GROMACS .gro file of C-alpha atoms in nm:
model
  240
    1UNK     CA    1   3.873  -5.189   0.120
    2UNK     CA    2   4.194  -5.360   0.237
    3UNK     CA    3   4.016  -5.692   0.287
    4UNK     CA    4   3.865  -5.676  -0.063
    5UNK     CA    5   4.204  -5.601  -0.214
    6UNK     CA    6   4.365  -5.890  -0.027
    7UNK     CA    7   4.092  -6.127  -0.148
    8UNK     CA    8   4.139  -6.009  -0.507
    9UNK     CA    9   4.516  -6.058  -0.484
   10UNK     CA   10   4.462  -6.410  -0.348
   11UNK     CA   11   4.225  -6.488  -0.636
   12UNK     CA   12   4.480  -6.361  -0.889
   13UNK     CA   13   4.747  -6.583  -0.733
   14UNK     CA   14   4.508  -6.879  -0.755
   15UNK     CA   15   4.448  -6.811  -1.126
   16UNK     CA   16   4.823  -6.787  -1.184
   17UNK     CA   17   4.879  -7.120  -1.005
   18UNK     CA   18   4.601  -7.285  -1.209
   19UNK     CA   19   4.753  -7.156  -1.531
   20UNK     CA   20   5.095  -7.289  -1.428
   21UNK     CA   21   4.940  -7.632  -1.362
   22UNK     CA   22   4.764  -7.615  -1.698
   23UNK     CA   23   5.091  -7.534  -1.877
   24UNK     CA   24   5.268  -7.824  -1.709
   25UNK     CA   25   4.997  -8.064  -1.823
   26UNK     CA   26   5.017  -7.919  -2.174
   27UNK     CA   27   5.388  -8.007  -2.167
   28UNK     CA   28   5.297  -8.364  -2.071
   29UNK     CA   29   5.047  -8.381  -2.357
   30UNK     CA   30   5.305  -8.256  -2.607
   31UNK     CA   31   5.559  -8.516  -2.494
   32UNK     CA   32   5.300  -8.794  -2.535
   33UNK     CA   33   5.210  -8.651  -2.875
   34UNK     CA   34   5.577  -8.647  -2.980
   35UNK     CA   35   5.613  -9.013  -2.884
   36UNK     CA   36   5.286  -9.099  -3.059
   37UNK     CA   37   5.384  -8.923  -3.382
   38UNK     CA   38   5.712  -9.115  -3.399
   39UNK     CA   39   5.578  -9.455  -3.294
   40UNK     CA   40   5.416  -9.675  -3.558
   41UNK     CA   41   5.425 -10.007  -3.372
   42UNK     CA   42   5.064 -10.117  -3.305
   43UNK     CA   43   5.121 -10.255  -2.953
   44UNK     CA   44   5.302  -9.963  -2.793
   45UNK     CA   45   5.106  -9.714  -3.005
   46UNK     CA   46   4.778  -9.833  -2.857
   47UNK     CA   47   4.906  -9.759  -2.507
   48UNK     CA   48   5.025  -9.413  -2.614
   49UNK     CA   49   4.685  -9.338  -2.767
   50UNK     CA   50   4.517  -9.421  -2.436
   51UNK     CA   51   4.760  -9.194  -2.248
   52UNK     CA   52   4.700  -8.919  -2.502
   53UNK     CA   53   4.321  -8.937  -2.465
   54UNK     CA   54   4.345  -8.942  -2.084
   55UNK     CA   55   4.572  -8.635  -2.086
   56UNK     CA   56   4.327  -8.454  -2.315
   57UNK     CA   57   4.054  -8.519  -2.058
   58UNK     CA   58   4.276  -8.374  -1.783
   59UNK     CA   59   4.337  -8.060  -1.989
   60UNK     CA   60   3.964  -8.015  -2.052
   61UNK     CA   61   3.900  -8.018  -1.677
   62UNK     CA   62   4.180  -7.767  -1.611
   63UNK     CA   63   4.057  -7.540  -1.892
   64UNK     CA   64   3.704  -7.542  -1.748
   65UNK     CA   65   3.831  -7.452  -1.401
   66UNK     CA   66   4.050  -7.172  -1.536
   67UNK     CA   67   3.764  -7.018  -1.734
   68UNK     CA   68   3.540  -7.019  -1.426
   69UNK     CA   69   3.811  -6.854  -1.212
   70UNK     CA   70   3.877  -6.585  -1.473
   71UNK     CA   71   3.506  -6.507  -1.524
   72UNK     CA   72   3.449  -6.484  -1.148
   73UNK     CA   73   3.737  -6.238  -1.109
   74UNK     CA   74   3.657  -6.005  -1.399
   75UNK     CA   75   3.398  -5.799  -1.206
   76UNK     CA   76   3.606  -5.777  -0.887
   77UNK     CA   77   3.941  -5.644  -1.003
   78UNK     CA   78   4.088  -5.297  -0.962
   79UNK     CA   79   4.243  -5.117  -1.260
   80UNK     CA   80   4.590  -5.257  -1.186
   81UNK     CA   81   4.459  -5.608  -1.126
   82UNK     CA   82   4.249  -5.588  -1.442
   83UNK     CA   83   4.565  -5.540  -1.648
   84UNK     CA   84   4.727  -5.841  -1.484
   85UNK     CA   85   4.411  -6.047  -1.537
   86UNK     CA   86   4.410  -5.956  -1.905
   87UNK     CA   87   4.774  -6.068  -1.928
   88UNK     CA   88   4.682  -6.402  -1.767
   89UNK     CA   89   4.395  -6.443  -2.014
   90UNK     CA   90   4.630  -6.377  -2.307
   91UNK     CA   91   4.874  -6.635  -2.171
   92UNK     CA   92   4.588  -6.882  -2.134
   93UNK     CA   93   4.476  -6.824  -2.493
   94UNK     CA   94   4.835  -6.859  -2.618
   95UNK     CA   95   4.877  -7.197  -2.447
   96UNK     CA   96   4.535  -7.310  -2.575
   97UNK     CA   97   4.649  -7.228  -2.928
   98UNK     CA   98   4.950  -7.454  -2.877
   99UNK     CA   99   4.722  -7.733  -2.751
  100UNK     CA  100   4.493  -7.694  -3.053
  101UNK     CA  101   4.791  -7.716  -3.290
  102UNK     CA  102   4.925  -8.027  -3.116
  103UNK     CA  103   4.586  -8.199  -3.128
  104UNK     CA  104   4.547  -8.118  -3.496
  105UNK     CA  105   4.884  -8.275  -3.581
  106UNK     CA  106   4.806  -8.587  -3.378
  107UNK     CA  107   4.460  -8.621  -3.533
  108UNK     CA  108   4.602  -8.594  -3.885
  109UNK     CA  109   4.867  -8.853  -3.812
  110UNK     CA  110   4.618  -9.090  -3.647
  111UNK     CA  111   4.386  -9.057  -3.947
  112UNK     CA  112   4.670  -9.133  -4.187
  113UNK     CA  113   4.776  -9.429  -3.974
  114UNK     CA  114   4.424  -9.573  -3.977
  115UNK     CA  115   4.400  -9.524  -4.353
  116UNK     CA  116   4.730  -9.704  -4.404
  117UNK     CA  117   4.618  -9.995  -4.187
  118UNK     CA  118   4.288 -10.012  -4.373
  119UNK     CA  119   4.469 -10.013  -4.710
  120UNK     CA  120   4.700 -10.289  -4.591
  121UNK     CA  121   4.404 -10.496  -4.472
  122UNK     CA  122   4.222 -10.444  -4.801
  123UNK     CA  123   4.530 -10.566  -4.987
  124UNK     CA  124   4.505 -10.896  -4.800
  125UNK     CA  125   4.770 -10.845  -4.537
  126UNK     CA  126   4.793 -11.129  -4.287
  127UNK     CA  127   4.795 -10.924  -3.968
  128UNK     CA  128   4.639 -10.591  -4.075
  129UNK     CA  129   4.967 -10.416  -4.004
  130UNK     CA  130   5.071 -10.189  -4.288
  131UNK     CA  131   5.434 -10.176  -4.189
  132UNK     CA  132   5.471 -10.552  -4.146
  133UNK     CA  133   5.326 -10.598  -4.496
  134UNK     CA  134   5.578 -10.358  -4.648
  135UNK     CA  135   5.874 -10.567  -4.761
  136UNK     CA  136   6.055 -10.299  -4.955
  137UNK     CA  137   6.384 -10.229  -4.778
  138UNK     CA  138   6.428  -9.894  -4.952
  139UNK     CA  139   6.091  -9.780  -4.826
  140UNK     CA  140   6.180  -9.898  -4.477
  141UNK     CA  141   6.501  -9.697  -4.488
  142UNK     CA  142   6.313  -9.391  -4.610
  143UNK     CA  143   6.055  -9.436  -4.337
  144UNK     CA  144   6.331  -9.459  -4.074
  145UNK     CA  145   6.495  -9.143  -4.206
  146UNK     CA  146   6.161  -8.960  -4.208
  147UNK     CA  147   6.091  -9.075  -3.854
  148UNK     CA  148   6.428  -8.944  -3.736
  149UNK     CA  149   6.367  -8.610  -3.906
  150UNK     CA  150   6.023  -8.591  -3.754
  151UNK     CA  151   6.156  -8.671  -3.407
  152UNK     CA  152   6.424  -8.405  -3.444
  153UNK     CA  153   6.170  -8.146  -3.556
  154UNK     CA  154   5.939  -8.237  -3.268
  155UNK     CA  155   6.226  -8.210  -3.023
  156UNK     CA  156   6.316  -7.861  -3.148
  157UNK     CA  157   5.952  -7.757  -3.129
  158UNK     CA  158   5.923  -7.892  -2.776
  159UNK     CA  159   6.233  -7.700  -2.669
  160UNK     CA  160   6.095  -7.378  -2.817
  161UNK     CA  161   5.762  -7.431  -2.642
  162UNK     CA  162   5.936  -7.504  -2.311
  163UNK     CA  163   6.134  -7.181  -2.338
  164UNK     CA  164   5.817  -6.989  -2.424
  165UNK     CA  165   5.632  -7.134  -2.127
  166UNK     CA  166   5.920  -7.054  -1.892
  167UNK     CA  167   5.923  -6.695  -2.016
  168UNK     CA  168   5.547  -6.665  -1.971
  169UNK     CA  169   5.572  -6.805  -1.618
  170UNK     CA  170   5.852  -6.562  -1.526
  171UNK     CA  171   5.657  -6.265  -1.660
  172UNK     CA  172   5.342  -6.370  -1.477
  173UNK     CA  173   5.522  -6.426  -1.147
  174UNK     CA  174   5.682  -6.082  -1.175
  175UNK     CA  175   5.344  -5.922  -1.240
  176UNK     CA  176   5.188  -6.101  -0.943
  177UNK     CA  177   5.474  -5.983  -0.720
  178UNK     CA  178   5.421  -5.626  -0.841
  179UNK     CA  179   5.049  -5.651  -0.773
  180UNK     CA  180   5.108  -5.782  -0.422
  181UNK     CA  181   5.360  -5.503  -0.360
  182UNK     CA  182   5.108  -5.246  -0.482
  183UNK     CA  183   4.838  -5.397  -0.262
  184UNK     CA  184   5.069  -5.375   0.039
  185UNK     CA  185   5.138  -5.008  -0.035
  186UNK     CA  186   4.765  -4.937  -0.071
  187UNK     CA  187   4.697  -5.105   0.262
  188UNK     CA  188   4.969  -4.891   0.425
  189UNK     CA  189   4.804  -4.578   0.286
  190UNK     CA  190   4.466  -4.687   0.422
  191UNK     CA  191   4.616  -4.744   0.766
  192UNK     CA  192   4.787  -4.403   0.760
  193UNK     CA  193   4.463  -4.233   0.658
  194UNK     CA  194   4.274  -4.411   0.934
  195UNK     CA  195   4.534  -4.289   1.187
  196UNK     CA  196   4.511  -3.930   1.060
  197UNK     CA  197   4.131  -3.935   1.069
  198UNK     CA  198   4.144  -4.071   1.424
  199UNK     CA  199   4.371  -3.788   1.538
  200UNK     CA  200   4.155  -3.524   1.368
  201UNK     CA  201   3.845  -3.666   1.529
  202UNK     CA  202   3.986  -3.580   1.873
  203UNK     CA  203   4.027  -3.215   1.766
  204UNK     CA  204   3.676  -3.208   1.623
  205UNK     CA  205   3.537  -3.343   1.949
  206UNK     CA  206   3.721  -3.072   2.144
  207UNK     CA  207   3.581  -2.800   1.917
  208UNK     CA  208   3.230  -2.939   1.958
  209UNK     CA  209   3.271  -2.938   2.337
  210UNK     CA  210   3.388  -2.573   2.338
  211UNK     CA  211   3.104  -2.471   2.108
  212UNK     CA  212   2.860  -2.638   2.345
  213UNK     CA  213   3.019  -2.456   2.644
  214UNK     CA  214   2.997  -2.123   2.460
  215UNK     CA  215   2.634  -2.186   2.379
  216UNK     CA  216   2.556  -2.267   2.741
  217UNK     CA  217   2.740  -1.955   2.861
  218UNK     CA  218   2.553  -1.733   2.614
  219UNK     CA  219   2.222  -1.887   2.715
  220UNK     CA  220   2.304  -1.831   3.082
  221UNK     CA  221   2.386  -1.464   3.016
  222UNK     CA  222   2.064  -1.417   2.821
  223UNK     CA  223   1.865  -1.572   3.103
  224UNK     CA  224   2.026  -1.326   3.348
  225UNK     CA  225   1.933  -1.032   3.126
  226UNK     CA  226   1.571  -1.148   3.112
  227UNK     CA  227   1.572  -1.195   3.489
  228UNK     CA  228   1.709  -0.841   3.538
  229UNK     CA  229   1.444  -0.693   3.308
  230UNK     CA  230   1.170  -0.867   3.499
  231UNK     CA  231   1.315  -0.752   3.835
  232UNK     CA  232   1.367  -0.385   3.751
  233UNK     CA  233   1.065  -0.337   3.533
  234UNK     CA  234   1.101  -0.054   3.283
  235UNK     CA  235   1.464   0.004   3.373
  236UNK     CA  236   1.657  -0.068   3.061
  237UNK     CA  237   1.934  -0.322   3.082
  238UNK     CA  238   2.172  -0.313   2.798
  239UNK     CA  239   2.405  -0.606   2.725
  240UNK     CA  240   2.735  -0.476   2.589
   0.00000   0.00000   0.00000
């Protein structure tokens, strides 16, 4: 029992560590997305898009590993560990929701960017760059102001998400510590019970030995009575 509990606690810690790694990589993705959403220069944007796609691939691998770890642990947890596992799953789903939202925003912006480039090319732009073809200074100023507002909003969102992730991590670490403490207490109880059973077994063995001695003594007395009856014939021998 103690070994099984220790293995389960180790598996829970592994899931917690994997979720922490996943959250950190989500933070990296969101920072790349923030830079991508505010960058409209074709050269540097292309590099950011490659980084964004690579980070999405990393997250897919981490998500797959986390799902496998959670599924493998569902049938092995105790009642207390099951509650902690459910909390980890909720945290996982919450972070996945954040990833889905970030991807949706990036996909919308990338689609708009491609449409703008296509419109600029269709209008006969020399270098297929929508923003280089836009010679209206007022529009440029408005675009700069919008970009600054967007960067500020993204920064605030990132700060909120960072605080949320830190809170989730603190809660999960506290739960894991409580689980490990509970497992330690359970193991202590098992050891105490084993010690008590060992001591009681000695008393049981002594009782069995005395019962065996009593049986042998009774059998010996009965044998003597039979021997006396056979020796004295009809003389009655009464055992008091």
